[in-house]
Tab-separated table of C-alpha atoms in Angstrom:
chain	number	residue	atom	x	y	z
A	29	UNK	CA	13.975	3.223	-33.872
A	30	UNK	CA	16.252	1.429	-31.354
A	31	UNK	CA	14.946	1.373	-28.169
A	32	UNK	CA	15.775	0.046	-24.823
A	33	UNK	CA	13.716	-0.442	-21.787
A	34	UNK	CA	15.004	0.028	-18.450
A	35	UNK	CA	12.904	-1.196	-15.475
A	36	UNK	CA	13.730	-3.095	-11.732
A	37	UNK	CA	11.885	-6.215	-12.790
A	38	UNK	CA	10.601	-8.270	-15.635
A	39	UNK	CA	9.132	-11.011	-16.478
A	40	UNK	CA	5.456	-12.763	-16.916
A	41	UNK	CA	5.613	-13.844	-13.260
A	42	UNK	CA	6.094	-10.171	-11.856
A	43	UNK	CA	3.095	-8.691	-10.477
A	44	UNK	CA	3.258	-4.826	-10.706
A	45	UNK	CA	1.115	-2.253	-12.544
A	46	UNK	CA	4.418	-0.860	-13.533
A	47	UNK	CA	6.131	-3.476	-14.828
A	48	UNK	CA	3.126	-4.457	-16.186
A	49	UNK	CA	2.757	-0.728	-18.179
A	50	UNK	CA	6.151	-1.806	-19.368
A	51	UNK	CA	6.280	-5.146	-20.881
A	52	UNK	CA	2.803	-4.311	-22.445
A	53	UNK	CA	4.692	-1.270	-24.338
A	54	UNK	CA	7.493	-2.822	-25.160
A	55	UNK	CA	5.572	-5.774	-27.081
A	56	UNK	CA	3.466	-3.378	-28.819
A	57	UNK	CA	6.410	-1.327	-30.202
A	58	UNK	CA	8.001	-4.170	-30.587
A	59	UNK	CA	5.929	-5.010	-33.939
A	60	UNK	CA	7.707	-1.678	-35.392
A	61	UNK	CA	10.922	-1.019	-34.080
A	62	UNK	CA	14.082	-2.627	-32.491
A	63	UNK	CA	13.396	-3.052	-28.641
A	64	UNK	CA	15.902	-4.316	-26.011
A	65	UNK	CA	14.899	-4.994	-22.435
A	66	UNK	CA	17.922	-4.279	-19.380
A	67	UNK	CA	16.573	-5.564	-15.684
A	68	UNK	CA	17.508	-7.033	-13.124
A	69	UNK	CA	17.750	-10.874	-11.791
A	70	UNK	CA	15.116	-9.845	-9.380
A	71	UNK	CA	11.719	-10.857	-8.939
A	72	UNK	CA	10.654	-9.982	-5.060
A	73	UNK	CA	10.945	-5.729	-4.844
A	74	UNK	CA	11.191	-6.260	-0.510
A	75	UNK	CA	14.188	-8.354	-0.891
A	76	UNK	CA	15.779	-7.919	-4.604
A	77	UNK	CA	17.211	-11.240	-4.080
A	78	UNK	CA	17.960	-12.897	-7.377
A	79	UNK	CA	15.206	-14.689	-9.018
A	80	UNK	CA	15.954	-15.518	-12.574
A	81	UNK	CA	19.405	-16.320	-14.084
A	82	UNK	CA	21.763	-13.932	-15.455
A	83	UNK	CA	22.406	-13.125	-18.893
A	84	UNK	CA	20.598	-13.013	-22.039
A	85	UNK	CA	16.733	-14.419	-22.487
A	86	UNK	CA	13.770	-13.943	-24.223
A	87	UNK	CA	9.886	-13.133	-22.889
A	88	UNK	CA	7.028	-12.576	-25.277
A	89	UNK	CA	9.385	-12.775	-28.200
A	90	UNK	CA	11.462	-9.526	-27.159
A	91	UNK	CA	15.661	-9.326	-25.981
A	92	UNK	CA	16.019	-9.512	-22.543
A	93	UNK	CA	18.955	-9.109	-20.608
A	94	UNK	CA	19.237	-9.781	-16.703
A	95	UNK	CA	22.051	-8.041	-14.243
A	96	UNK	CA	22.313	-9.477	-10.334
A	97	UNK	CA	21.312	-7.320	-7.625
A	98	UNK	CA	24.787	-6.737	-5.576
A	99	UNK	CA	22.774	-6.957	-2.352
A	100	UNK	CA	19.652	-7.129	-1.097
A	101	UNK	CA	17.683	-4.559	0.766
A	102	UNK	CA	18.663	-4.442	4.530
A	103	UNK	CA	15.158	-3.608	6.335
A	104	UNK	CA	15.865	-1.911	8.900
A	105	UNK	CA	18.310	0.406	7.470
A	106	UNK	CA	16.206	1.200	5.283
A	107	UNK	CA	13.304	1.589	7.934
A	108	UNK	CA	15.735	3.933	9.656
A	109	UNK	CA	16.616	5.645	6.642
A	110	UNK	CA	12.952	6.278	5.770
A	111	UNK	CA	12.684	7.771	9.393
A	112	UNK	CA	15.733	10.275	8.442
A	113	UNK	CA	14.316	11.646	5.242
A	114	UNK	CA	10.550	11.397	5.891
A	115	UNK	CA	10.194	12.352	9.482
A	116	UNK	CA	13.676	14.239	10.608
A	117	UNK	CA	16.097	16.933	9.418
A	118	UNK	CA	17.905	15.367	6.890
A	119	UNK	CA	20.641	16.164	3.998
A	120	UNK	CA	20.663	15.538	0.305
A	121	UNK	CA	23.150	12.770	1.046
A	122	UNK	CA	21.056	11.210	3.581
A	123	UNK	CA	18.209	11.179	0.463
A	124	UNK	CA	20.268	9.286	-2.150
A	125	UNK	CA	21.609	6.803	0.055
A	126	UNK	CA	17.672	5.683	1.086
A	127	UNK	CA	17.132	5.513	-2.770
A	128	UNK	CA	19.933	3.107	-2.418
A	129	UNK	CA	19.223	1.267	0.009
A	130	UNK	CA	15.674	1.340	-1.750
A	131	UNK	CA	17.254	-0.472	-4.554
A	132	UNK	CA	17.898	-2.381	-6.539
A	133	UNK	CA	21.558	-1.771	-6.593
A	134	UNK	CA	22.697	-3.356	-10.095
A	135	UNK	CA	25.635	-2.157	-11.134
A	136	UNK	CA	25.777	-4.306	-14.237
A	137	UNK	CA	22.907	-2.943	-15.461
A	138	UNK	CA	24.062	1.180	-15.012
A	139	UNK	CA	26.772	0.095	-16.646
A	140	UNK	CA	24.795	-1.720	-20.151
A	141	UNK	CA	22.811	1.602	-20.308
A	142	UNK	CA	25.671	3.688	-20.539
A	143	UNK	CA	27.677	1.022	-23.345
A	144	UNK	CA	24.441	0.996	-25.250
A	145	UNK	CA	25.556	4.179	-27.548
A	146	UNK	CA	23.916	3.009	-30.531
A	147	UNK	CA	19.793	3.270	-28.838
A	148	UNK	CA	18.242	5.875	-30.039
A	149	UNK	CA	16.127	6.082	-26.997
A	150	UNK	CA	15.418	4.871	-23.526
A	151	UNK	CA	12.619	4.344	-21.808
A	152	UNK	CA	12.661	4.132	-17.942
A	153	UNK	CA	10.270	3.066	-15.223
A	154	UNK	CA	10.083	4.110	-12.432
A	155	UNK	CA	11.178	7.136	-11.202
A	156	UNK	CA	11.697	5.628	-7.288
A	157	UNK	CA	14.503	2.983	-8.081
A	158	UNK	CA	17.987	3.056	-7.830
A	159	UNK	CA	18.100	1.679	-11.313
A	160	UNK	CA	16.294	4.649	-12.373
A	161	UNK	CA	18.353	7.332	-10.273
A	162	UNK	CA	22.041	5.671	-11.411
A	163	UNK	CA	21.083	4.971	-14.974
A	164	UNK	CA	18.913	7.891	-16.296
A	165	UNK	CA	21.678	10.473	-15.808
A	166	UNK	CA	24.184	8.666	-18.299
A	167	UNK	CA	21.729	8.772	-21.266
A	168	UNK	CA	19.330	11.681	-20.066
A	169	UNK	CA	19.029	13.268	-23.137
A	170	UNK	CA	17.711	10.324	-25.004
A	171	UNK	CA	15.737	9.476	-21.730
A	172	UNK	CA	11.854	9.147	-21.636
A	173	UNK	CA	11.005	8.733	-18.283
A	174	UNK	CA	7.677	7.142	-17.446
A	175	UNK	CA	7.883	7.770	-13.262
A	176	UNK	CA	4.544	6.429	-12.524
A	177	UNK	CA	4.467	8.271	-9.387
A	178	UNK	CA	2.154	8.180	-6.454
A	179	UNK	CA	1.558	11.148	-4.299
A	180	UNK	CA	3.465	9.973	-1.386
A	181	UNK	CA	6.126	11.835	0.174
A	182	UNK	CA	8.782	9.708	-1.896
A	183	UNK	CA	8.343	12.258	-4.652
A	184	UNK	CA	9.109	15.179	-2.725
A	185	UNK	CA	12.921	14.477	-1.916
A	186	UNK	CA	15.290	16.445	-3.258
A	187	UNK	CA	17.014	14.521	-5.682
A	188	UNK	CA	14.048	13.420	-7.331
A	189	UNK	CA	13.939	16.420	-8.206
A	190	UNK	CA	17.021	16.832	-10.305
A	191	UNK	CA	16.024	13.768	-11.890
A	192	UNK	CA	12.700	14.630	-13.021
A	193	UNK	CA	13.969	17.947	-14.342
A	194	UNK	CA	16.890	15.861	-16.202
A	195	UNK	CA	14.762	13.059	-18.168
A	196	UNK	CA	14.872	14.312	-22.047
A	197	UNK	CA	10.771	13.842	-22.252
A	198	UNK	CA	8.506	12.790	-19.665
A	199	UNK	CA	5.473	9.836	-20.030
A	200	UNK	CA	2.841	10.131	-17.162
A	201	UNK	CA	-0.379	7.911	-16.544
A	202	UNK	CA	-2.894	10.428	-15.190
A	203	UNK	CA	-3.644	13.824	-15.229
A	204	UNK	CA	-2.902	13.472	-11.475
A	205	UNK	CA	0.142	12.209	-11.865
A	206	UNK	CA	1.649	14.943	-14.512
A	207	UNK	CA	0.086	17.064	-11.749
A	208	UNK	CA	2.156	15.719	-9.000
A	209	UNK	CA	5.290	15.411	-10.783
A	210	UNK	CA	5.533	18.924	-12.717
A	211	UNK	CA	5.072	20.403	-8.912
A	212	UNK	CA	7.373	17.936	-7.354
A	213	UNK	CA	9.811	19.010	-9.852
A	214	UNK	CA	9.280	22.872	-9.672
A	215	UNK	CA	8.080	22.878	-13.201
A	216	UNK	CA	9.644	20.900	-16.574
A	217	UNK	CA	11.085	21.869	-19.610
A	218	UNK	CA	10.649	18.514	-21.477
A	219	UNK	CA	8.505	17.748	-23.772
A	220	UNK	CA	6.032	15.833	-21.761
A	221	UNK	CA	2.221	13.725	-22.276
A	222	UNK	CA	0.108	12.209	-20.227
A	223	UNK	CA	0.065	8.169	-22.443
A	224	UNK	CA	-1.949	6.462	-20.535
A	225	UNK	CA	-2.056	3.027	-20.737
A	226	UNK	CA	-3.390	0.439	-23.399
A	227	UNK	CA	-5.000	-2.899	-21.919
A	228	UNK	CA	-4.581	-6.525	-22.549
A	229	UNK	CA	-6.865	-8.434	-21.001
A	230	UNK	CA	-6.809	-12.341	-21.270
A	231	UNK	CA	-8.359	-14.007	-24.567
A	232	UNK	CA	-12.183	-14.573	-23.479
A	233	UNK	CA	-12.356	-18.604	-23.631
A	234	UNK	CA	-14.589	-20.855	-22.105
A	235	UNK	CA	-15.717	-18.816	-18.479
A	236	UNK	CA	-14.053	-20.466	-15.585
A	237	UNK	CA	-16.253	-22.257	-13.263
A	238	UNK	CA	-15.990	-20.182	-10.420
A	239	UNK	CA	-17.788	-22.148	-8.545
A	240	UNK	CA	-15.415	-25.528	-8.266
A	241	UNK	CA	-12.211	-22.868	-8.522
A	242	UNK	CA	-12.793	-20.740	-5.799
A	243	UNK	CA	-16.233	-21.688	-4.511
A	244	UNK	CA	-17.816	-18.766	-5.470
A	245	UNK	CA	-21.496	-19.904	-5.642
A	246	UNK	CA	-23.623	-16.432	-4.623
A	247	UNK	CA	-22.511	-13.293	-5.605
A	248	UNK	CA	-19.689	-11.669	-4.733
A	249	UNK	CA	-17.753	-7.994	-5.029
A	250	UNK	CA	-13.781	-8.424	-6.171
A	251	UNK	CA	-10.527	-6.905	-5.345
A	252	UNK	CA	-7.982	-7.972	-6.970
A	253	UNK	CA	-4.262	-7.005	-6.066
A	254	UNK	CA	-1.479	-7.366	-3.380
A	255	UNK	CA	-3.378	-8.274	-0.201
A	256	UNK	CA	-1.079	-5.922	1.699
A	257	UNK	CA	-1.756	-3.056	3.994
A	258	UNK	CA	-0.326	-0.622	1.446
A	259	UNK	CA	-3.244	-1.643	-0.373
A	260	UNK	CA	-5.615	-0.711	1.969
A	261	UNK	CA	-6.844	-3.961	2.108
A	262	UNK	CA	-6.543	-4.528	6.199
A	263	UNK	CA	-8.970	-1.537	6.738
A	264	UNK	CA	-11.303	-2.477	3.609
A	265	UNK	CA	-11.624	-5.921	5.447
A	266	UNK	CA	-12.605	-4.113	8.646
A	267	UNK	CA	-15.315	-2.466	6.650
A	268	UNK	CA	-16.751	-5.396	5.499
A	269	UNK	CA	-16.722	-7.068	8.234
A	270	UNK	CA	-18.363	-3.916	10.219
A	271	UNK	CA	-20.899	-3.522	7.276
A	272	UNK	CA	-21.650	-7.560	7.617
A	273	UNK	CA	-22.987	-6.543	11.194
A	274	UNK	CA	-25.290	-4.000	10.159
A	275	UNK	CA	-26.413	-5.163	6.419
A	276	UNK	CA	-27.601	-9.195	6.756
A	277	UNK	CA	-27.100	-10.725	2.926
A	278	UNK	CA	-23.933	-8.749	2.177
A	279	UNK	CA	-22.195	-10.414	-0.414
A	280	UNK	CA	-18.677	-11.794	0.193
A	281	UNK	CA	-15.791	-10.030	-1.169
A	282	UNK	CA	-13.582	-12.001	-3.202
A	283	UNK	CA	-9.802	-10.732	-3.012
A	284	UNK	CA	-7.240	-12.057	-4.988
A	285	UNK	CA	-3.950	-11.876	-4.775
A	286	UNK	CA	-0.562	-12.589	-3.336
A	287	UNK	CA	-1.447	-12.509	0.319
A	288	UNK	CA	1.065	-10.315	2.589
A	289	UNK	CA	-0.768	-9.695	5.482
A	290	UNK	CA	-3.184	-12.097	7.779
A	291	UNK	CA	-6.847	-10.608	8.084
A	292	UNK	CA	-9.629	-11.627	10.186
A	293	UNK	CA	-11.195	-15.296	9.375
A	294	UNK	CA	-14.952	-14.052	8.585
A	295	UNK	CA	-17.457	-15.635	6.494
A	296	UNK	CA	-18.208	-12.894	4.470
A	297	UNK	CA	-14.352	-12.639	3.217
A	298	UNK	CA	-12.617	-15.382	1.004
A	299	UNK	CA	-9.251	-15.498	0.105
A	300	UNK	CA	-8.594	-16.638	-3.287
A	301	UNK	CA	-4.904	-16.308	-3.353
A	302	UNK	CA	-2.924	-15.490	-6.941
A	303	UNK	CA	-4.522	-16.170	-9.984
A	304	UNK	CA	-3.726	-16.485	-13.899
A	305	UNK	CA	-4.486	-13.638	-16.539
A	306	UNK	CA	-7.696	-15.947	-17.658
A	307	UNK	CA	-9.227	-16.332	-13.782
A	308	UNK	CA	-9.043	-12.746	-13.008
A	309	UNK	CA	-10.613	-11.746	-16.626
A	310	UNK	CA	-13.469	-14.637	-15.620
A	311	UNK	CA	-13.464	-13.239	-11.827
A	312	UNK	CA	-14.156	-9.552	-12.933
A	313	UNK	CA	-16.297	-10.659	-15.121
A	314	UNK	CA	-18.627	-12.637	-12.937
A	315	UNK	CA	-18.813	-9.760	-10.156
A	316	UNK	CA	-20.755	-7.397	-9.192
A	317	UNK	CA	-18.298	-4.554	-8.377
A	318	UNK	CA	-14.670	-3.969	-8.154
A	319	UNK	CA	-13.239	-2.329	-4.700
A	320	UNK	CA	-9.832	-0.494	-4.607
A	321	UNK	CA	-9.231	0.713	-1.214
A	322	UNK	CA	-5.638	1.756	-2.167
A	323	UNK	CA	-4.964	5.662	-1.310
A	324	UNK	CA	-1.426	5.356	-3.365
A	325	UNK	CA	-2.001	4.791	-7.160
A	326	UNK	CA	-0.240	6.287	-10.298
A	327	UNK	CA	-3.222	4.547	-12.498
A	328	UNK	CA	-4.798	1.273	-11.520
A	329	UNK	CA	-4.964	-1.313	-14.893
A	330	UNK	CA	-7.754	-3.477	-12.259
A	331	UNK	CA	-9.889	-0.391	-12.767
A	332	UNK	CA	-9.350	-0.203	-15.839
A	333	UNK	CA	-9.737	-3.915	-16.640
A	334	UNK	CA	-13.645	-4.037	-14.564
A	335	UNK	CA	-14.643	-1.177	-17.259
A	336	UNK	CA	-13.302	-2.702	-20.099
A	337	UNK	CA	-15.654	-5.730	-18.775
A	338	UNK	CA	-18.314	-3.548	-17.713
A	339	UNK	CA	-18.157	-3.586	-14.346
A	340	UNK	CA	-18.577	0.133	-11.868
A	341	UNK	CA	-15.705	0.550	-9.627
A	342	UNK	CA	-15.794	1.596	-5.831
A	343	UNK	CA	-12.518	3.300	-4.893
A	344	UNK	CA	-10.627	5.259	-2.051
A	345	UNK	CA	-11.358	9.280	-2.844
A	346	UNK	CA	-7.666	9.676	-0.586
A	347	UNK	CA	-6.209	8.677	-4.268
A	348	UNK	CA	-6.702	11.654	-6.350
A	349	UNK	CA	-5.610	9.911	-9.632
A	350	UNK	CA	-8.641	7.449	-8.306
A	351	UNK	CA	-11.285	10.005	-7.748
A	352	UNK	CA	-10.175	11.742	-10.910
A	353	UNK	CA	-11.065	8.690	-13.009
A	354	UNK	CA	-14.417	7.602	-11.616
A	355	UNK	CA	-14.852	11.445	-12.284
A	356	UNK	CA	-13.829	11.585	-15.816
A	357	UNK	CA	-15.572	7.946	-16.937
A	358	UNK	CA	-18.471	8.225	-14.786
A	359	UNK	CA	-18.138	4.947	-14.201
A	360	UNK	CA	-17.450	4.244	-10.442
A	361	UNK	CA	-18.409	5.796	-7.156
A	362	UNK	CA	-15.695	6.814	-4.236
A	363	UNK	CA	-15.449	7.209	-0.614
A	364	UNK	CA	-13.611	8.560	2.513
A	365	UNK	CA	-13.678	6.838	5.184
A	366	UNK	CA	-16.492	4.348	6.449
A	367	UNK	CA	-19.534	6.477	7.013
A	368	UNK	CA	-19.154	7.114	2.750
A	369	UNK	CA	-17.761	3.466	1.874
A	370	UNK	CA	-21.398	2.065	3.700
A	371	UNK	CA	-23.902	3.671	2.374
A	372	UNK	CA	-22.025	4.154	-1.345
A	373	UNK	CA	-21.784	0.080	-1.049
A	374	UNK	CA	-25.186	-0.464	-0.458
A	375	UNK	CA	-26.044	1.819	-3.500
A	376	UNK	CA	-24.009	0.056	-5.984
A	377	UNK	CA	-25.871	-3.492	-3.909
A	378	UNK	CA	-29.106	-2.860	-4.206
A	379	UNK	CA	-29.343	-0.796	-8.079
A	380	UNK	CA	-28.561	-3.104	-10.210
A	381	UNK	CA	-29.388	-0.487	-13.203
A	382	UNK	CA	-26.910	1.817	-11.326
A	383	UNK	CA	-24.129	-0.848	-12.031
A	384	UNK	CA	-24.427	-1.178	-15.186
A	385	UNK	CA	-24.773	2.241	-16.253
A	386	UNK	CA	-22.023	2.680	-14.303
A	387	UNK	CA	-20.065	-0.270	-16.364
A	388	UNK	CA	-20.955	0.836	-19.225
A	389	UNK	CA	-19.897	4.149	-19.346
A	390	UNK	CA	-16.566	2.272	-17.984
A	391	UNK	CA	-16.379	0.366	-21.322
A	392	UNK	CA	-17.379	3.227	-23.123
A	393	UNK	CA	-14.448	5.359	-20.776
A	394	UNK	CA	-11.857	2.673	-21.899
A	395	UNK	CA	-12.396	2.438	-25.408
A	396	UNK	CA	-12.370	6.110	-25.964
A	397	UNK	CA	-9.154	7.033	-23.799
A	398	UNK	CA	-7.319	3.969	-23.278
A	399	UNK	CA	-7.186	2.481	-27.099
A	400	UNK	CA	-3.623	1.111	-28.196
A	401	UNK	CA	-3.250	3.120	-30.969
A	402	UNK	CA	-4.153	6.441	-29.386
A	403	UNK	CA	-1.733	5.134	-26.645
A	404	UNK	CA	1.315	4.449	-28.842
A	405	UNK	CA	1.133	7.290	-30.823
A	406	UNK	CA	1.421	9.553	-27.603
A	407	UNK	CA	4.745	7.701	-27.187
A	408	UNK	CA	6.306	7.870	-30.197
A	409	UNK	CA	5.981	11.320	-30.020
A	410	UNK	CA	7.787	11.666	-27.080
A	411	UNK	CA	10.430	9.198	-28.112
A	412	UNK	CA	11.009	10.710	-31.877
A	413	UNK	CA	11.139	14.413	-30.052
A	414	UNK	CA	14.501	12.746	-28.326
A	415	UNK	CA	15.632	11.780	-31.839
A	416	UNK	CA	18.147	15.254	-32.082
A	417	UNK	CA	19.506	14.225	-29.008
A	418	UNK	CA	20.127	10.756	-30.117
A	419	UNK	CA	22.674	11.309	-33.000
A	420	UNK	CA	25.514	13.233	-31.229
A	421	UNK	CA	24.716	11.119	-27.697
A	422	UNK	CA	25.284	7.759	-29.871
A	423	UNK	CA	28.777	8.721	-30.687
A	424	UNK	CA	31.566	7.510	-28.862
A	425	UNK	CA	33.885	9.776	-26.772
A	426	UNK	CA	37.173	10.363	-28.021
């Protein structure tokens, strides 16, 4: 087949479990069929301010074309616009322009999607972007729409809606997620899977020496992510450094990431900034646990990644596609709110048989549900039930 990829960013420097989801597909069909990448020049989503050049390029081997952003995102009218549709009485038009002013507004690249007549299929992430909501229409019958939506009140508006309902098939994540969607949307006539998510974790060399990296020399629990309050990671520091006060020996947790927000200097927390594919495979590998304190998910490839490596998760229950995979796997424990997050911590601390039971019903979780093949043969279903559509959308208008 001829595909084409549609998604706000790309590139090996873009952190994002989305774009992530997507260049990961994209190589793997890649080896079979005829795959075409459109995105934007954009590699920051606050500001959507032009990153990488313009034109044609090639990552990982595959066609990738880059369109400017016309403008980046104005903050606070988009702060005020999120007050309109989230908080106040609001109108449909008052909806699409926030997904505007969301962004990224890339005209260039609505317009590629609609000259490329000769795909046979799209594939578009995710549902929230403006590249998304302007592009998907043109092509929607030969549209495969991976959303990877979080239940936040985002995918409640209106329009989304219309969109959801318009995508020719429909990719999700998580059970949760197809969940959340298929009720956002007031139910879906597309043919429609949940794919999950395949994993490629960096080539296990010689371990990194923690130690002299990040001076890690005692043991230590990991998150790994956007240090960022829409993480969760402000109030997961306050509950470390609460638990610190009441639990002498607590380990230090290890975050790593881009940092976004300041937290409190403490001794038990070290910051370990961004790291490369191989430090965060040697990182999860060398802890004890993995935290995600994040109530907003669509899947979470860092849980996924600690069971592949045999390490138990501990994760905000608020996120039901969270809860629902520590439930299915068996593999991790969950929380709400501190007085479960203590004592659950000190559980997965002090049993060290727990953890790796835990882990290794994590590994045996990831290799059962989460194996490429199983993974791209989900999609290609979806994509070859577009295949009718594709012929008479392909030709030309007279």
């Amino acid at each position: 087949m001829k595909l084409c990829f549609v998604v706000q960013r790309y590139g090996e420097e873009v952190t994002g479990g989305a774009e992530a989801h997507c260049r990961w597909l994209a190589r793997r069909l890649a080896r079979e069929h005829q795959v075409e990448v459109l995105t934007t020049c954009a590699l920051d989503y606050r500001t959507w301010a032009d990153h990488y050049p313009p034109g044609p390029a090639r990552v990982d081997g595959l066609a990738v074309t880059r369109f400017p952003v016309e403008r980046r995102r104005d903050e606070r009218r988009f702060a005020l616009l999120s007050d309109i549709v989230f908080r106040d009485f609001h109108t449909p038009d008052d909806e699409r322009a926030w997904v505007l002013e969301n962004g990224p507004l890339c005209p260039g690249l609505v317009r590629a999607v609609a000259e490329r007549r000769g795909a046979d299929a799209f594939v578009f992430y995710s549902y929230r972007y403006a590249t998304t909501f302007q592009a998907l229409p043109q092509v929607a019958a030969r549209a495969l729409l991976v959303p990877t939506a979080e239940d936040d009140a985002a995918v409640r508006l209106g329009v989304f809606r219309e969109l959801f309902r318009s995508a020719g098939a429909l990719a999700y994540l998580t059970p949760e997620e197809r969940e959340l969607v298929e009720q956002a949307a007031g139910g879906t006539a597309a043919p429609a899977d949940v794919v999950g998510s395949g994993l490629e974790l960096a080539p296990e060399g010689a371990p990194a020496d923690l130690a002299a990296r990040f001076g890690l020399c005692e043991p230590y629990a990991l998150y790994v992510g956007r240090v960022d309050w829409t993480k969760g990671v402000d109030r997961l520091a306050d509950y470390w450094i609460q638990l610190a006060g009441e639990l002498p020996g607590l380990p230090l947790l290890a975050l790593a990431g881009r940092q976004q927000i300041e937290l409190p200097a403490h001794p038990r927390l070290r910051l370990l900034g961004e790291v490369s594919e191989a430090e965060k495979r040697a990182l999860l590998a060398g802890s004890l646990l993995l935290l995600l304190p994040s109530a907003l998910e669509s899947l979470s490839l860092s849980v996924l990644e600690a069971w592949a490596l045999g390490r138990p998760v501990l994760v905000n229950a608020e996120c039901r596609v969270l809860e629902g995979q520590c439930r299915r796997s068996n593999a991790g424990l969950f929380y709400r709110g501190y007085a479960e997050f203590a004592p659950a911590l000190r559980l997965l601390l002090e049993d060290a048989g727990l953890r790796a039971g835990l882990g290794e019903n994590g590994r045996d979780y990831v290799r059962r549900e989460y194996d490429w093949e199983l993974v791209e043969g989900r999609v290609l279903a979806l994509l070859r039930a577009l295949a009718p559509a594709a012929a008479p959308a392909a030709k030309p208008s007279s």
